[in-house]
PDB file of C-alpha atoms in Angstrom:
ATOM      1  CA  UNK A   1      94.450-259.296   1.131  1.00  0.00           C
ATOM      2  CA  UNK A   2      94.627-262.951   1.378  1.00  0.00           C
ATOM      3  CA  UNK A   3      97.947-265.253   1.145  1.00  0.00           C
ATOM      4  CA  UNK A   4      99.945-266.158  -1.975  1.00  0.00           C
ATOM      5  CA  UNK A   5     103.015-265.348  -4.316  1.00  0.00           C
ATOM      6  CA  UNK A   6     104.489-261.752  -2.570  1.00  0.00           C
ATOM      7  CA  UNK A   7     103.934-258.700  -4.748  1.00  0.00           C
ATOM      8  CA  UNK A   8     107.441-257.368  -5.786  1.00  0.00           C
ATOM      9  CA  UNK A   9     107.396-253.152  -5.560  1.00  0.00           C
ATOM     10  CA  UNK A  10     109.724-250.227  -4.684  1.00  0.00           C
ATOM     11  CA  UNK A  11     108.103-249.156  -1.610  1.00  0.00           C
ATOM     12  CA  UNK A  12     110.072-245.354  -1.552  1.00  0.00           C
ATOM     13  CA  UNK A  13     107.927-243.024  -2.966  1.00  0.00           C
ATOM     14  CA  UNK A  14     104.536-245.113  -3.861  1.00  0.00           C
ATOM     15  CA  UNK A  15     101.722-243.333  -5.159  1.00  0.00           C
ATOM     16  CA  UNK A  16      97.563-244.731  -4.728  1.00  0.00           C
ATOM     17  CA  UNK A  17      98.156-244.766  -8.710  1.00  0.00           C
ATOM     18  CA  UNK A  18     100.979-247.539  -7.874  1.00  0.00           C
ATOM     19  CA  UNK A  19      99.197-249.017  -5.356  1.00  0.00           C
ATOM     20  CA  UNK A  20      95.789-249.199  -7.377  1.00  0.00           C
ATOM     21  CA  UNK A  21      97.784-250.748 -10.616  1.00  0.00           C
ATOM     22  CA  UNK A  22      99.345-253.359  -7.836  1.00  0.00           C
ATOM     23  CA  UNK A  23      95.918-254.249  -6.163  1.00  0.00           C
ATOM     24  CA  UNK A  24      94.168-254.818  -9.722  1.00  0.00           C
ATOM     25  CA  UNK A  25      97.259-257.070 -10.981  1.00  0.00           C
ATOM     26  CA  UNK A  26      97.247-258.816  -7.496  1.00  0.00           C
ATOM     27  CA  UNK A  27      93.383-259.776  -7.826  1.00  0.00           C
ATOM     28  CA  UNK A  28      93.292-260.335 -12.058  1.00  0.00           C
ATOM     29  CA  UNK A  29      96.623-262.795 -11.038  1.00  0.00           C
ATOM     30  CA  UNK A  30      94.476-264.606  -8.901  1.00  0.00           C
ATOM     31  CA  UNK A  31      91.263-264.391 -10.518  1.00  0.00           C
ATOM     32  CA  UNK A  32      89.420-262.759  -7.739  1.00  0.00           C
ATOM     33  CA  UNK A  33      87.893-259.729  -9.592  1.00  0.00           C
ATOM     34  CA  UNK A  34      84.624-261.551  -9.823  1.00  0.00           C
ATOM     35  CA  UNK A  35      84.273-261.359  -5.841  1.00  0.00           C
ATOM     36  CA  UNK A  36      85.656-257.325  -5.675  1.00  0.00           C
ATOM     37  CA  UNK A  37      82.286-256.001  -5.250  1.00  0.00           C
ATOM     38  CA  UNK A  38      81.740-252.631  -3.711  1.00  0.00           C
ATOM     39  CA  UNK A  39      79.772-254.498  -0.863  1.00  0.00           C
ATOM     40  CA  UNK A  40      82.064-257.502  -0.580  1.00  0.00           C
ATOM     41  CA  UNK A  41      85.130-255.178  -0.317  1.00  0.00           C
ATOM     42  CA  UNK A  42      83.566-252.934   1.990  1.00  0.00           C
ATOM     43  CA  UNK A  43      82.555-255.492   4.459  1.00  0.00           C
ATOM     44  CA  UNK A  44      86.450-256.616   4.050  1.00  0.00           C
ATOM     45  CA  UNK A  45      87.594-253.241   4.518  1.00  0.00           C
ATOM     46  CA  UNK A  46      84.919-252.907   8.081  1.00  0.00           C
ATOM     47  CA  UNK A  47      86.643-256.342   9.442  1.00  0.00           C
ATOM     48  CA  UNK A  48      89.672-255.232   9.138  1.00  0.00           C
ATOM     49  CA  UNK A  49      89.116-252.048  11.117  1.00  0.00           C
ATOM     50  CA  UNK A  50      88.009-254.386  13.355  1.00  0.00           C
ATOM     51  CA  UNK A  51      91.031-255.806  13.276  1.00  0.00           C
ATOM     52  CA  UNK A  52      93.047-252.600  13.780  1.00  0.00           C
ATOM     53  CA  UNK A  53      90.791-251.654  16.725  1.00  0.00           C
ATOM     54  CA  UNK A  54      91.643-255.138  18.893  1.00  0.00           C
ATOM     55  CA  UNK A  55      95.164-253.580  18.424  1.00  0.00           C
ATOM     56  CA  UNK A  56      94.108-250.935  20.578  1.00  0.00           C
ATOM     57  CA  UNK A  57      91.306-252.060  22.623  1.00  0.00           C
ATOM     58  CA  UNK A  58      92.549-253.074  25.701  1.00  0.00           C
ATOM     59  CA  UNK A  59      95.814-250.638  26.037  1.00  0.00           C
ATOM     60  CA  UNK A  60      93.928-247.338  27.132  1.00  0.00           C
ATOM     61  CA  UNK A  61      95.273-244.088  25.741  1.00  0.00           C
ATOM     62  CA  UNK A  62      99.069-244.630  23.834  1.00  0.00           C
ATOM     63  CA  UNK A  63     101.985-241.829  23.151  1.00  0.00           C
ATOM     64  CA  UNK A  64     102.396-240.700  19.890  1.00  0.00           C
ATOM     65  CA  UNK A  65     104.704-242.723  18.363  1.00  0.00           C
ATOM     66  CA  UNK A  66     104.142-245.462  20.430  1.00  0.00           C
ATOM     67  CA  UNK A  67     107.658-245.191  22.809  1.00  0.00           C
ATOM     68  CA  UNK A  68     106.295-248.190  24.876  1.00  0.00           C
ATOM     69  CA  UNK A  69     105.121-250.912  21.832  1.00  0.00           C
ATOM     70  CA  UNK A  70     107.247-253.531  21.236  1.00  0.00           C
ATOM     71  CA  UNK A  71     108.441-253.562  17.352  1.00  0.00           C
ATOM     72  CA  UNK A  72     106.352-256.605  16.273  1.00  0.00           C
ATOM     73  CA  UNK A  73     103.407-254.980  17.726  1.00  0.00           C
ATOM     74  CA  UNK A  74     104.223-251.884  15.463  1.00  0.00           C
ATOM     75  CA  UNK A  75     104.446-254.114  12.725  1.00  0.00           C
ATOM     76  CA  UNK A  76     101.436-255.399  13.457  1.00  0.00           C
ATOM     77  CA  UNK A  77      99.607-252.646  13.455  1.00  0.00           C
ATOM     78  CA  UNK A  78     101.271-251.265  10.673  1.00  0.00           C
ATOM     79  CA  UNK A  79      99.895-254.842   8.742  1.00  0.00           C
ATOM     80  CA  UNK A  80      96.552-254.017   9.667  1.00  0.00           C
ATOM     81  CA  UNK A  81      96.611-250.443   8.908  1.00  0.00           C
ATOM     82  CA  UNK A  82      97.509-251.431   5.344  1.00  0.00           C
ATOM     83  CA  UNK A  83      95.204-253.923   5.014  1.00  0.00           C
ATOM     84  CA  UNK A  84      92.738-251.247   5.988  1.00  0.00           C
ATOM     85  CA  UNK A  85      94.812-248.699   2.981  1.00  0.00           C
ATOM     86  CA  UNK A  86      94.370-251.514   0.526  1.00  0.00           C
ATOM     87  CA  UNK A  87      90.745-252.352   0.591  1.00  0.00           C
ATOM     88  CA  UNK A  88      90.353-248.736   0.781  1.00  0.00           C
ATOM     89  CA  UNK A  89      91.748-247.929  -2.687  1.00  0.00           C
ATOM     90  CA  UNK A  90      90.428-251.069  -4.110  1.00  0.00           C
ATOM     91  CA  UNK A  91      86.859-250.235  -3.109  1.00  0.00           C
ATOM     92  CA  UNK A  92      87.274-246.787  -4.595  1.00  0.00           C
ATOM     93  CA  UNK A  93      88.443-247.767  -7.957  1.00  0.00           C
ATOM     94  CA  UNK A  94      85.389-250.197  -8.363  1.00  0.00           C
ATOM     95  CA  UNK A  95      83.190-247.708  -7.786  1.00  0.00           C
ATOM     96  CA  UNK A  96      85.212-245.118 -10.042  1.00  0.00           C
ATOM     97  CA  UNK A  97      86.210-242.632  -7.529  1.00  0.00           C
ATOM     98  CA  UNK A  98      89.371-240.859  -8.170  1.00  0.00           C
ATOM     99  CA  UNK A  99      90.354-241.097  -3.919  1.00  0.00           C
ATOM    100  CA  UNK A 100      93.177-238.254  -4.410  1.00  0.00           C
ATOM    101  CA  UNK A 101      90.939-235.968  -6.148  1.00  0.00           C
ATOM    102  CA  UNK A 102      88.108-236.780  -3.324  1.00  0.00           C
ATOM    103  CA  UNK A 103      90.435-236.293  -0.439  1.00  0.00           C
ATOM    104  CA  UNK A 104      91.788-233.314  -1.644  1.00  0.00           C
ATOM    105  CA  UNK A 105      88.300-231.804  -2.487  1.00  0.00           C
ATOM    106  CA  UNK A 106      86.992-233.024   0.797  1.00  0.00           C
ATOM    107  CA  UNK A 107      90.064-231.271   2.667  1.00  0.00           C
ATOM    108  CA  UNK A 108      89.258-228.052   0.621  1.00  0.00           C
ATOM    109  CA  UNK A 109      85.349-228.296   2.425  1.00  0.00           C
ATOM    110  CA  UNK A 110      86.593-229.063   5.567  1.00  0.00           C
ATOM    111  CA  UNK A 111      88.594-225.872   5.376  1.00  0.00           C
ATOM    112  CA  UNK A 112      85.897-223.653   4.873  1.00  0.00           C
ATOM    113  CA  UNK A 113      83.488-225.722   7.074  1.00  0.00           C
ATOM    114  CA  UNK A 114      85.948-225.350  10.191  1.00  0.00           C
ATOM    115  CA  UNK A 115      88.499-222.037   9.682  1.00  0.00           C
ATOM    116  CA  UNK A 116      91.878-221.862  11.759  1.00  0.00           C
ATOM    117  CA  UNK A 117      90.921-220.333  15.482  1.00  0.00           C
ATOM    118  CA  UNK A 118      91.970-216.624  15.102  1.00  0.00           C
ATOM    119  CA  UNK A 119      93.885-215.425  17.770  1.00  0.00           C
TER     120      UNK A 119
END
């Protein structure tokens, strides 16, 4: 989310709380709440999926765990992924969505919607 002064956290057990507080004092630092618009930070959020998906585009279908990537081309993707994370969480507390409560409600739906296969 843009270049600067590195963000000192304990990266063991992080919760979206954490990461929320972290992604509020990172823009207020830098004075960029004024631009963290639910549309700005969306369209953010959509280029860097597009980022993520170059990661992939060209290398057909990949292992689980990716046995054949190279390590900087994890870390890569592991970059983009939480660049994608970031905007993510930052997009849902400007529009005052509580994102664990969501996913865990939307999980719940999904649930009933599509039941474990009996066998």
């Amino acid at each position: 989310m843009g270049g600067g002064k590195q963000v000192d956290i304990g990266v063991d057990d992080i919760s979206l709380k954490d990461l929320s507080s972290k992604l509020e004092e990172f823009a207020k630092a830098r004075n960029w709440e004024k631009y963290h618009s639910p549309r700005n930070l969306l369209l953010a959020m959509v280029g860097e999926v597009g980022e993520l998906s170059e990661i992939f585009q060209w290398r057909g279908e990949v292992e689980k765990g990716l046995p054949d990537w190279e390590e900087s081309d994890k870390e890569h993707l592991g970059e983009e992924l939480s660049d994608v994370l970031l905007y993510l969480i930052r997009l849902a507390d400007i529009c005052g969505i509580n994102l664990p409560d969501a996913a865990t409600k939307k999980l719940l739906k999904n649930s009933i919607k599509y039941p474990p296969q009996l066998l």
